[in-house]
Coordinates of C-alpha atoms and ligand atoms in Angstrom, one line a residue:
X11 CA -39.3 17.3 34.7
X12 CA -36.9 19.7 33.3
X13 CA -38.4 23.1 31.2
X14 CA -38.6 22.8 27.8
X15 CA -35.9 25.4 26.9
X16 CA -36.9 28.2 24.4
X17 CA -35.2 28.3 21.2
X18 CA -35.1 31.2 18.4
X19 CA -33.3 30.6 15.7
X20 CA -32.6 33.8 13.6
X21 CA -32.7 33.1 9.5
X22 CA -34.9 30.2 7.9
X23 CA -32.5 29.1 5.1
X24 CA -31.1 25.5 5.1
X25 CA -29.2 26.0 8.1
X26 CA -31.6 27.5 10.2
X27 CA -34.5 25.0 9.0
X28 CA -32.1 22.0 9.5
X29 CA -31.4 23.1 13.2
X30 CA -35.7 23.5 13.5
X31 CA -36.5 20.5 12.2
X32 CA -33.8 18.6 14.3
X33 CA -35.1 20.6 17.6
X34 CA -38.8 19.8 17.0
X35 CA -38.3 16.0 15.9
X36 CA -36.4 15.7 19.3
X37 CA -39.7 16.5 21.5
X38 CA -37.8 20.8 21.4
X39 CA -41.4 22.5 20.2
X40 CA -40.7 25.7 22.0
X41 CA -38.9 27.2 18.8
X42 CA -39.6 30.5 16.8
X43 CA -37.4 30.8 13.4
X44 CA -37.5 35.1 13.0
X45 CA -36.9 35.4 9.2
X46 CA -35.8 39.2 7.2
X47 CA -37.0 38.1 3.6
X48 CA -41.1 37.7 2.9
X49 CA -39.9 33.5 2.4
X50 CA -37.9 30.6 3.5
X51 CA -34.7 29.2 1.8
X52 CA -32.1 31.9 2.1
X53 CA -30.1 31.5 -0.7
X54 CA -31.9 28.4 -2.0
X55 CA -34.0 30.9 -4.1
X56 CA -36.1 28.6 -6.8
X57 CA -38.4 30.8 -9.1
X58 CA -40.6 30.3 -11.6
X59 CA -39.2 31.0 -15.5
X60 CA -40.2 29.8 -18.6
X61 CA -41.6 26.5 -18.4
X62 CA -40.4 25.7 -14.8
X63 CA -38.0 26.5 -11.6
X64 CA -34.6 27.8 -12.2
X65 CA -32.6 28.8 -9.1
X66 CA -31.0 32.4 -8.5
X67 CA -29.2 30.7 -5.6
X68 CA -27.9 27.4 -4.8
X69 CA -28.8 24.9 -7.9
X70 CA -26.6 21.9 -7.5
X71 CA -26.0 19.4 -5.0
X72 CA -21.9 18.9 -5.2
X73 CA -20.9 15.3 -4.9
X74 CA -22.3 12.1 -3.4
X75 CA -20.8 10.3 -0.7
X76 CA -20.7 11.9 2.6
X77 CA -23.2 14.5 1.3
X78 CA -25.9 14.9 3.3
X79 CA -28.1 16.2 1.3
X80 CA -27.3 14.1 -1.4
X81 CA -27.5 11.0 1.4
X82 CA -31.6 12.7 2.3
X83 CA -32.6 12.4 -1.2
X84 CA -30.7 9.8 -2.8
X85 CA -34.0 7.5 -2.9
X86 CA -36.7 9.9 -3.3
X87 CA -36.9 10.2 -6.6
X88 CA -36.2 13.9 -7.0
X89 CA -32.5 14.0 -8.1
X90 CA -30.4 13.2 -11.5
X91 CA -27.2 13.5 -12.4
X92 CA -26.4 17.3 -14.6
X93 CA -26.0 17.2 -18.5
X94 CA -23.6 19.8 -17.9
X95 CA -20.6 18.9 -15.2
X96 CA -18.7 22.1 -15.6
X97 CA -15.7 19.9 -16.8
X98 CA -15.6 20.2 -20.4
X99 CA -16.1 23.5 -22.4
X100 CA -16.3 23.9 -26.1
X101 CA -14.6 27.0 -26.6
X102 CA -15.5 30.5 -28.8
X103 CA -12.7 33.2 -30.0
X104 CA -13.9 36.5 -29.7
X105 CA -13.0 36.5 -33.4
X106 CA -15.9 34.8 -34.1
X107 CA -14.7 31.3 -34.9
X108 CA -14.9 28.1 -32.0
X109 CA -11.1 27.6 -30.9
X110 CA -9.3 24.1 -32.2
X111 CA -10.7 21.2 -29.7
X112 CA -7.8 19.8 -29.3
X113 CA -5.4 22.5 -28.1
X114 CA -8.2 24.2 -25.7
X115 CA -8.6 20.7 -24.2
X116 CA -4.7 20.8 -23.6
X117 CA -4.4 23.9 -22.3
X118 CA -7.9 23.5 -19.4
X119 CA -5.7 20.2 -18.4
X120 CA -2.8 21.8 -17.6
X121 CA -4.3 25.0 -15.7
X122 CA -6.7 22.3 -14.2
X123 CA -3.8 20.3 -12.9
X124 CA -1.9 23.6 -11.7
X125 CA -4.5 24.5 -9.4
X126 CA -6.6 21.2 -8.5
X127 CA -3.8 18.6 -8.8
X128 CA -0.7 19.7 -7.4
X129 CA -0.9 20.2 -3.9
X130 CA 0.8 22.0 -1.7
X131 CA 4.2 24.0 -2.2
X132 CA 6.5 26.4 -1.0
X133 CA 5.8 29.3 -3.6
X134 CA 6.5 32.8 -2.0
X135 CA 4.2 35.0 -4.1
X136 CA 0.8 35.6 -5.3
X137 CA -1.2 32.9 -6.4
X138 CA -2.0 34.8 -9.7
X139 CA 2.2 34.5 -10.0
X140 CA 2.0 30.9 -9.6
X141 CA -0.3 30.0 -11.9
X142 CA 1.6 32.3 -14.6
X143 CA 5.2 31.0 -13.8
X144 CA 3.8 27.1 -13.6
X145 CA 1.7 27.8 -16.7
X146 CA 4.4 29.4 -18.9
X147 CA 7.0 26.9 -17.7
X148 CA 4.5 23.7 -18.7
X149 CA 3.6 25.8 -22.1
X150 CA 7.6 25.9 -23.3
X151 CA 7.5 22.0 -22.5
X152 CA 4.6 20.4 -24.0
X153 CA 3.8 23.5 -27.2
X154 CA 7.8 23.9 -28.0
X155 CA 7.3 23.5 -31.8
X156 CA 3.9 25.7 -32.1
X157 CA 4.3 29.4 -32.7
X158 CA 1.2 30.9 -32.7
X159 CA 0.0 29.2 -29.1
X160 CA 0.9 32.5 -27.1
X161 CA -2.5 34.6 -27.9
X162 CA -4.7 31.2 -27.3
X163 CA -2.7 30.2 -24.2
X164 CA -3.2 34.1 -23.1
X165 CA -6.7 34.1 -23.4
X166 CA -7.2 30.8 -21.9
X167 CA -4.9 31.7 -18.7
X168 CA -7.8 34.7 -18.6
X169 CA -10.7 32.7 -19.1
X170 CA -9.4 30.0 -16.3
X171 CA -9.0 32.9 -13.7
X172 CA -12.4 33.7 -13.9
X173 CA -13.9 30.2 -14.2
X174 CA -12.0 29.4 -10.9
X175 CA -12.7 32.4 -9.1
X176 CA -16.4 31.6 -9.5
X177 CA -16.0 28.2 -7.7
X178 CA -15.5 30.6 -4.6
X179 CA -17.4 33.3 -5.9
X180 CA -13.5 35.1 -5.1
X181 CA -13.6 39.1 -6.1
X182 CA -10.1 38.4 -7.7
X183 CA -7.6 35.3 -8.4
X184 CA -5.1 37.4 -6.0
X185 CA -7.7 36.6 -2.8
X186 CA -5.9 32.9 -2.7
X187 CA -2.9 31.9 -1.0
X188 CA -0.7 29.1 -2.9
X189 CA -0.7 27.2 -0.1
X190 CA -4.1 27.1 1.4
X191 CA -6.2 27.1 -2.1
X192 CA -5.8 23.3 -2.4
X193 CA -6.5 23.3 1.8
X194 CA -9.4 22.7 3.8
X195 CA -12.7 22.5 2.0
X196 CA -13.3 18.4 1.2
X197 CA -15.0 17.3 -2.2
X198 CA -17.4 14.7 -1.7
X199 CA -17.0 11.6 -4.3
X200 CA -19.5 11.3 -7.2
X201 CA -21.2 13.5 -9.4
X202 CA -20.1 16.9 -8.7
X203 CA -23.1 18.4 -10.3
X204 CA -26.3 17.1 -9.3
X205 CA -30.0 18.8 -10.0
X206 CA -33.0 18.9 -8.8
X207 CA -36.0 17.9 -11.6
X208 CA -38.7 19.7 -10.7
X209 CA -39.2 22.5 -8.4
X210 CA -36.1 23.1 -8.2
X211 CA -33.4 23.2 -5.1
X212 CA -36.5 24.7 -2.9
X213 CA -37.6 20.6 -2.3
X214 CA -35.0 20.1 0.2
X215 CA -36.9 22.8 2.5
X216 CA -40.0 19.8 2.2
X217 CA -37.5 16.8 2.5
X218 CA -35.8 18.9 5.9
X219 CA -39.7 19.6 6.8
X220 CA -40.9 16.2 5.6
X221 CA -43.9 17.0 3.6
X222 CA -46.2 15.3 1.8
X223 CA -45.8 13.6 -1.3
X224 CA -42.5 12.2 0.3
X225 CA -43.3 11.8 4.0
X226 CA -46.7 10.7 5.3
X227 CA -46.6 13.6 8.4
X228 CA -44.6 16.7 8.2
X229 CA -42.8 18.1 11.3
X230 CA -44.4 21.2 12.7
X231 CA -41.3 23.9 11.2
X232 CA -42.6 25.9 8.8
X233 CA -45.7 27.2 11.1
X234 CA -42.5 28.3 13.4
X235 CA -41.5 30.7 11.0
X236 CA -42.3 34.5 11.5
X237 CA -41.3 36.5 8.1
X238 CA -40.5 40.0 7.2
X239 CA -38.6 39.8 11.1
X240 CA -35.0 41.8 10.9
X241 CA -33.3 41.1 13.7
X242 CA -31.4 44.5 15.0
X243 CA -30.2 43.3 17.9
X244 CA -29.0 40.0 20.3
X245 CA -28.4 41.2 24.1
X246 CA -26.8 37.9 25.5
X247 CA -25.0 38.3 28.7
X248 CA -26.6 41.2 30.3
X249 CA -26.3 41.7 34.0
X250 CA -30.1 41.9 34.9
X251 CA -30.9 38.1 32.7
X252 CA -27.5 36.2 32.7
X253 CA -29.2 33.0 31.4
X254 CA -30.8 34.1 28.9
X255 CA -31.1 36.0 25.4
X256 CA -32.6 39.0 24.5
X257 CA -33.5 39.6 20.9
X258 CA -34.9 42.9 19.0
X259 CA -35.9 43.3 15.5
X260 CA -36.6 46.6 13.4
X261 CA -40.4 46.3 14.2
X262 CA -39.9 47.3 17.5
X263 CA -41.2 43.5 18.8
X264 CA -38.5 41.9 21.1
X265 CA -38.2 38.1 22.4
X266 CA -36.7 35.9 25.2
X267 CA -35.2 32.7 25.0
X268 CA -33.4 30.2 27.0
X269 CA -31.0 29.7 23.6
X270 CA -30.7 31.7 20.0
X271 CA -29.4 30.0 16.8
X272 CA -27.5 32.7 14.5
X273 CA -27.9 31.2 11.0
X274 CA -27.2 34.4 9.1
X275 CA -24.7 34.9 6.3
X276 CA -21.1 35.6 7.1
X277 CA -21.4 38.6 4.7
X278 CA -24.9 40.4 7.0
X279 CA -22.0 39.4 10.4
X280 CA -19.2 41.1 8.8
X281 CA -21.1 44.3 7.6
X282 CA -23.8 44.1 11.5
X283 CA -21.8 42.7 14.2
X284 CA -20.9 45.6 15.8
X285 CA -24.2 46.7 16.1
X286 CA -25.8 43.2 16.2
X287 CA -24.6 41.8 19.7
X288 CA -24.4 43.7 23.1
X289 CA -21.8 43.0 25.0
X290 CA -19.9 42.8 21.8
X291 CA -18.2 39.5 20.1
X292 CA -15.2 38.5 21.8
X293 CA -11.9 39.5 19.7
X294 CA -11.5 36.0 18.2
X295 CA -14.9 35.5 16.6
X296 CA -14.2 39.9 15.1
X297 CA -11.2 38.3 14.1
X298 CA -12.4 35.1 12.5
X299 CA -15.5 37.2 10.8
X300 CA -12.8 39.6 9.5
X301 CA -10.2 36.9 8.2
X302 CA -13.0 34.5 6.4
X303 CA -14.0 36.0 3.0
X304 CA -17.4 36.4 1.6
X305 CA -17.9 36.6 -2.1
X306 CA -19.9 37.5 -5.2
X307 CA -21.4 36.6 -8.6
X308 CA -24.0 37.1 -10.6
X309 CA -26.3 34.4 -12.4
X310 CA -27.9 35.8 -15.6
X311 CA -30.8 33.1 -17.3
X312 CA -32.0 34.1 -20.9
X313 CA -35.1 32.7 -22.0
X314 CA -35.8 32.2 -25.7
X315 CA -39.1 31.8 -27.9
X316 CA -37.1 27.8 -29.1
X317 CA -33.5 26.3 -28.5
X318 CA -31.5 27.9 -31.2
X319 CA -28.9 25.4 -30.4
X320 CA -27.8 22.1 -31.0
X321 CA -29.0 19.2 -28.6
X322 CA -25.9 18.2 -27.4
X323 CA -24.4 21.8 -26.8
X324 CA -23.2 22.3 -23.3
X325 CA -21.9 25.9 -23.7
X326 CA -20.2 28.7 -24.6
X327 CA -17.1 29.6 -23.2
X328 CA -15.5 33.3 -24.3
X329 CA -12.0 33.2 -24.9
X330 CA -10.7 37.0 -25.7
X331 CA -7.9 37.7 -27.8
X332 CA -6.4 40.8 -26.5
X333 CA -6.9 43.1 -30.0
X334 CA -10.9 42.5 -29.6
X335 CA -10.6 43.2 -25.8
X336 CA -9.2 46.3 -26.7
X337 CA -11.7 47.7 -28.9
X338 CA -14.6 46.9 -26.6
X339 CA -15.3 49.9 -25.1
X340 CA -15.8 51.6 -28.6
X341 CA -17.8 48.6 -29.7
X342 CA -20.1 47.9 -26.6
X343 CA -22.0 51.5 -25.2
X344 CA -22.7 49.6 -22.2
X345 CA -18.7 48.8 -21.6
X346 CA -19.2 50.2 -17.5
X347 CA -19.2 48.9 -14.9
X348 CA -15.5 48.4 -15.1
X349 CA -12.9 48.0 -12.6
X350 CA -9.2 49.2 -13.2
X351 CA -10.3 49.4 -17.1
X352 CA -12.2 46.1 -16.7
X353 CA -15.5 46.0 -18.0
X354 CA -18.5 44.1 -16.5
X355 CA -18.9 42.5 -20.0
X356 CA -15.3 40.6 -19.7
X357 CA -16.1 39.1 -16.4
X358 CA -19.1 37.1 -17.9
X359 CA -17.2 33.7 -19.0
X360 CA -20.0 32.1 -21.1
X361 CA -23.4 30.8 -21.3
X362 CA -24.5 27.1 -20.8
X363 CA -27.2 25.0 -21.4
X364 CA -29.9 24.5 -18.4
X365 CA -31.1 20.6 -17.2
X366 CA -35.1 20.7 -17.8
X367 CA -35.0 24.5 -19.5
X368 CA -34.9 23.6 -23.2
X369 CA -34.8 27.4 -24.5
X370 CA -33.0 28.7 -21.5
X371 CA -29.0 29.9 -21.2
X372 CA -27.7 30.6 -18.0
X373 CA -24.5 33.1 -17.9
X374 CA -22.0 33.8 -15.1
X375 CA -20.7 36.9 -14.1
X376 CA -17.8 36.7 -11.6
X377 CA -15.5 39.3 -10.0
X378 CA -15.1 42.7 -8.9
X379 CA -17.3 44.1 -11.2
X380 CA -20.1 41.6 -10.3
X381 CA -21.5 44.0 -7.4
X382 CA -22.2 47.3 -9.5
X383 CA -23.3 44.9 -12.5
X384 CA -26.4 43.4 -10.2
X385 CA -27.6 47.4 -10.1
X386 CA -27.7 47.7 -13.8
X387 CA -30.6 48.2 -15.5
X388 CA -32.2 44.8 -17.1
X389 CA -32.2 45.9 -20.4
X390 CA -29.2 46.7 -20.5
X391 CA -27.4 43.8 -18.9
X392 CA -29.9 42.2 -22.0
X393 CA -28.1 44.3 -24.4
X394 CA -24.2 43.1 -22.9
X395 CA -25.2 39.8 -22.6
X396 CA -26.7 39.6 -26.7
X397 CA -23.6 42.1 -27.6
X398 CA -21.1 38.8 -26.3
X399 CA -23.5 35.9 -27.7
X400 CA -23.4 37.5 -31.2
X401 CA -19.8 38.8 -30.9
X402 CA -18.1 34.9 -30.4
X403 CA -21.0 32.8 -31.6
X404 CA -23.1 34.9 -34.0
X405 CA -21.5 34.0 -37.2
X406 CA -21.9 30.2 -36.6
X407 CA -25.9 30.4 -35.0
X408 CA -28.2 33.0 -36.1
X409 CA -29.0 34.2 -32.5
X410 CA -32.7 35.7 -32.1
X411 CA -33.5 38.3 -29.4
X412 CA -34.3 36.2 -25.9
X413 CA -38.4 36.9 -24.4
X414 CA -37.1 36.9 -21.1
X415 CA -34.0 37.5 -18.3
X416 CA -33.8 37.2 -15.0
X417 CA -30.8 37.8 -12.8
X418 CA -29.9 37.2 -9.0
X419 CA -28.6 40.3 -6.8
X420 CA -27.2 38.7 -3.7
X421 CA -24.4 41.6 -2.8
X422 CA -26.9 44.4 -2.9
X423 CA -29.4 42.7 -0.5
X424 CA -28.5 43.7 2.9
X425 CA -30.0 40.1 3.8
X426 CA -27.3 38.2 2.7
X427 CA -24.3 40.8 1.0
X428 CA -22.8 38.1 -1.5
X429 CA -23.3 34.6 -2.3
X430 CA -21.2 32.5 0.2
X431 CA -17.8 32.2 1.9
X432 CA -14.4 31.4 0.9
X433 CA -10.6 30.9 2.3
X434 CA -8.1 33.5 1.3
X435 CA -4.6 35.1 1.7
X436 CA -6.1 37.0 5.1
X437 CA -7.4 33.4 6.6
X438 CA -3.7 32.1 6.3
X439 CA -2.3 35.2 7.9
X440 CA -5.1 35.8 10.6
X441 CA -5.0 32.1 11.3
X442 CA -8.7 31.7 11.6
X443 CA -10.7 28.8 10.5
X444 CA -14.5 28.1 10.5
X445 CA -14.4 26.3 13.4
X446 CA -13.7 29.8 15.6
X447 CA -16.7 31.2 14.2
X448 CA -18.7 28.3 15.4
X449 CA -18.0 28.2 18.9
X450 CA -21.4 29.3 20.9
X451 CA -21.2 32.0 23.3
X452 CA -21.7 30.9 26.9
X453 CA -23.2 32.6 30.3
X454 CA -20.7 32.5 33.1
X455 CA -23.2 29.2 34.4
X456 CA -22.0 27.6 31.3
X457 CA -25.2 26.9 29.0
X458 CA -24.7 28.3 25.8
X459 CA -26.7 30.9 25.0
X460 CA -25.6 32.0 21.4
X461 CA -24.7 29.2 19.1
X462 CA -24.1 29.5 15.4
X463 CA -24.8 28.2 12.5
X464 CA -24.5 28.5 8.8
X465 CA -22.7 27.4 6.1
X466 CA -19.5 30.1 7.0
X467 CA -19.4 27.8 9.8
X468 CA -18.9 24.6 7.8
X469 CA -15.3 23.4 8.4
X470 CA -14.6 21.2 5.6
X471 CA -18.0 22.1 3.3
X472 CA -18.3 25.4 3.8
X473 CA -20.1 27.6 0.7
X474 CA -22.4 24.3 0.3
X475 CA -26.0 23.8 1.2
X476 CA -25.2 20.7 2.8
X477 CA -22.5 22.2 4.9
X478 CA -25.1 24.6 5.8
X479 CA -27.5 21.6 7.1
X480 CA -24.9 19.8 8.7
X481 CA -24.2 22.7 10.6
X482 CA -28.0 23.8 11.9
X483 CA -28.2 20.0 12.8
X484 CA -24.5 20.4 14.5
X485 CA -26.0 23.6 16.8
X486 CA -29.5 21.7 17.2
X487 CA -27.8 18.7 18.4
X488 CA -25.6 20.6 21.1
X489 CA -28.9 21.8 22.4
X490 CA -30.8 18.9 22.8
X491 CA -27.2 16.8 24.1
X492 CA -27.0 19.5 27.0
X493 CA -30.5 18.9 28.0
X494 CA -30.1 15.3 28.2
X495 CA -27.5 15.6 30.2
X496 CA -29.4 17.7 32.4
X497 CA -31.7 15.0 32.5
X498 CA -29.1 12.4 33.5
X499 CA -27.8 14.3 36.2
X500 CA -31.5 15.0 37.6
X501 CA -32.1 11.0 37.1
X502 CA -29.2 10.7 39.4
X503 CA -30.4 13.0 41.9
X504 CA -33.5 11.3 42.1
X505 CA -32.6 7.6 42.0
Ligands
LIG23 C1 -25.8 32.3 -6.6 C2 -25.5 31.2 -5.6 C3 -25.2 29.9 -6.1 C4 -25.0 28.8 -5.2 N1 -24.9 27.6 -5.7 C5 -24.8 26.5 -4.9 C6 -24.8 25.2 -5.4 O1 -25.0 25.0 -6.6 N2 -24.7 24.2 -4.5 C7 -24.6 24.4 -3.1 O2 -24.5 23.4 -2.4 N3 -24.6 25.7 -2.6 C8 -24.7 26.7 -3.5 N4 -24.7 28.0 -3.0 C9 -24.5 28.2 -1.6 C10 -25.7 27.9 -0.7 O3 -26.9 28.5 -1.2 C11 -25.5 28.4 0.7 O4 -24.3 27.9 1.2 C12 -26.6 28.1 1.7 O5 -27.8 28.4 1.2 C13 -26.3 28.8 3.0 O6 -27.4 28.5 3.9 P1 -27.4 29.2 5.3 O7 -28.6 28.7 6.0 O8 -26.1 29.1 5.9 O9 -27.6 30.7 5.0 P2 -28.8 31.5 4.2 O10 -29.3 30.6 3.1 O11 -28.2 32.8 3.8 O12 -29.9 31.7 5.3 C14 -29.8 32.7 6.3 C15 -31.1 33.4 6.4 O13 -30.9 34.5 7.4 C16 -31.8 35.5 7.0 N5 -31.3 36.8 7.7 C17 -30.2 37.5 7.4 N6 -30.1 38.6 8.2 C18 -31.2 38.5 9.1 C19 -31.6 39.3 10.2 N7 -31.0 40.3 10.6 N8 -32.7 38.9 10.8 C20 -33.4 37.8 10.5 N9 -33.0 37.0 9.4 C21 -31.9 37.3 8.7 C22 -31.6 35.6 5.5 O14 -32.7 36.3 4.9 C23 -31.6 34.1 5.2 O15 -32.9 33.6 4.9 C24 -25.0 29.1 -3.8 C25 -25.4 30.3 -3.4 C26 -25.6 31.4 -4.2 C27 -26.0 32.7 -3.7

């Protein structure tokens, strides 16, 4: 009979629970999950606000077939399709007035097209240039006749760059390459914006863990899990243990094992590395850490005493004209952050209704002013955020004060510095792809004695929680497949 390896697995979000749960239903019990944060989920953060869950992290499942979490759940009961797909905007000048329906509509189609539709093309500049040249050039053709379309088609080229950006949580529409943007990451078919009813995106930890009321007997995963466990350091490859891994958190307590499972976040590798693993990572996984991009934004839910909006409202969506931008500093006291002149208020893009949360908004804060913005003191990110509210909608609702806010901070916790990863300009030119960043570290014998995991690691779904699953079952699998063919080859010895 072979050994039943030891496994540690080093961050319990959906990742490093997927790879657990995978491991222990095989017959693999001989696994410790060491977790930094007091909980599980990572960035699947659901909390308690107002009269339910919201999520501070992950809140959607994106897309249906071929999603794996989508494919988990589909039956359970615990899923419906979003009110709000992200698709269709009603649109407010900063004038005060709600921009003509008709022309926004036409000018989100053709950005939309620009950067979702077209493809691939030989354009040698920024993508920022692209969009611009592509943009201006369709603006001649299909508003010839209309004069006055250059402030609303300025303010809407503005608005798009920061609804985009957030898709990848990019610091700045200049990250992308023209040619990579519309590359490697694969949507899934169906509904790209489905919630969770109840407790929020949290119930996939249960489904992974199969506990009760959905499953009759849970797997033994979450009794695995030691919290409040930083893990300083991974010694893998030392002379006096080659086949096996040392591993060292800030408490002082150390552990062995036969195998570890790095689950943390691209952004805690590019900042810890260095420190992190002794001998150091080989140049091509630096490399591929250095050339993938980790990014930022901020998610700001207001809670008010009763929905001051109509029923079938989806959102607000800030369009600046440039005069009103310019006179924001003297009108807004709270104008910094602000980044080349930008201010922290101009990188919010709107407010939208919230499945389930009747009297709650939830705002978006993207860009390069989204890390000093999380530090900001909550009344006064209260005060910016009721400032813009009244500024484009306040002379069509009467807007009353909100009860409550609450507001995520991924950037500024050194558990997970930013929100998730993305392909830019440096991918293209370093040539580096997800895939290098997955490969497991191997003792000179040739078992694998780091693997990783994650949703960085994700070649085709990275930034997803279901690329994140598919990739802690991915490193759990490669596990259990080595042992079995350990086994076979033992079976053969033997008969
Ligand atoms: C604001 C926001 C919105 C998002 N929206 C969506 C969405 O709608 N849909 C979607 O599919 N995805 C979304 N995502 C992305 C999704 O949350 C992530 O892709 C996914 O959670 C990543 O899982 P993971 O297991 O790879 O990493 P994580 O969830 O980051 O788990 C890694 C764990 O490692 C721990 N850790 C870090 N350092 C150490 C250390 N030194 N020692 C021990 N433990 C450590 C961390 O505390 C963490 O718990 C969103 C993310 C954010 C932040």
């Amino acid at each position: 009979m072979l050994k039943v390896p030891k496994v540690l697995i080093i961050g319990a979000g959906p990742a490093g629970i997927a790879a657990a749960a995978k491991l222990v239903e095989n017959g693999f019990n001989n696994v410790i999950i060491l977790e930094a944060e007091g909980r599980i989920g990572g960035r699947i953060h659901s909390v308690e606000f107002g009269d339910g869950f919201v999520d501070l992290g992950a809140q959607w499942i994106h897309g249906e077939k071929g999603n794996i979490v989508y494919e988990m759940v589909k039956d359970l009961d615990l899923v419906s399709k979003s009110q709000n797909d992200y698709n269709s905007f009603t649109f407010y000048l900063s004038t005060g007035k709600i921009a003509e329906r008709h022309t926004t509509e036409k000018l989100f189609n053709i950005l939309k097209t620009i950067v979702f539709q077209d493809g691939e093309c030989n354009y040698n500049g920024s993508f920022k240039d692209y969009i611009k040249e592509q943009y201006t050039k369709r603006i001649r053709e299909q508003f010839a006749n209309e004069k006055n379309i250059l402030e609303l088609s300025k303010a809407m080229e503005d608005w798009f760059c920061n609804y985009y950006i957030t898709y990848d949580a990019a610091e700045s529409i200049e990250d992308f390459s023209v040619n990579n943007t519309i590359g490697s990451y694969m949507e899934c078919e169906g509904h790209p914006t489905i919630n969770w009813r109840k407790k929020g995106y949290r119930t996939l930890l249960d489904v992974l863990m199969r506990k009760s009321p959905n499953f009759s007997t849970a797997l033994p995963v979450e009794e695995k899990v030691q919290l409040n466990k930083k893990v300083t350091k991974i010694l893998w490859n030392e002379p006096n243990c080659p086949n096996s891994v040392v591993v060292k958190c800030s408490d002082d307590s150390s552990y062995e094992a036969d195998h570890v499972i790095v689950t943390v976040s691209l952004g805690v590798l590019k900042n810890s590395h260095s420190d992190m693993f002794s001998p150091s990572l080989p140049p091509y996984k630096v490399r591929t850490i250095e050339g993938l991009y980790f990014g930022n934004l901020v998610k700001i839910f207001l809670q008010f005493r009763t929905q001051w909006w109509p029923d079938d409202f989806k959102g607000f969506s800030f369009l600046w004209i440039e005069d009103d931008k310019a006179r924001l500093q003297e009108e807004c006291p709270y104008f910094e952050p602000s980044n080349n002149g930008r201010s922290w208020l101009e990188d919010i893009w709107g407010f939208y209704a919230v499945d389930n949360h009747p009297r709650v908004l939830l705002g978006w804060l993207t860009g390069r002013n989204s890390k000093q913005a999380e530090l900001l003191p909550e009344e006064v990110v209260k005060i910016g955020c009721m400032f813009l509210l009244r500024k484009f909608a306040g002379d069509i609702y009467e807007i009353p004060e909100p009860e409550d806010i609450l507001r995520s901070a991924w950037s500024n916790n050194p558990n997970f510095r930013g929100v998730y990863s993305y392909h830019g300009v440096e991918t293209d030119r370093l040539k580096v792809a997800p895939s290098d960043l997955a490969v497991p570290l191997s003792a000179p014998g040739g078992s694998e004695l780091v693997l990783f995991a994650g949703e960085a690691t994700s070649m085709y779904r990275y930034s997803t929680v279901d690329g994140a699953v598919e990739t802690g079952f991915r490193e759990a699998q490669r596990i259990i497949d080595e042992y079995s063919s350990k086994t076979r080859e033992q079976q053969h010895i033997y008969f």
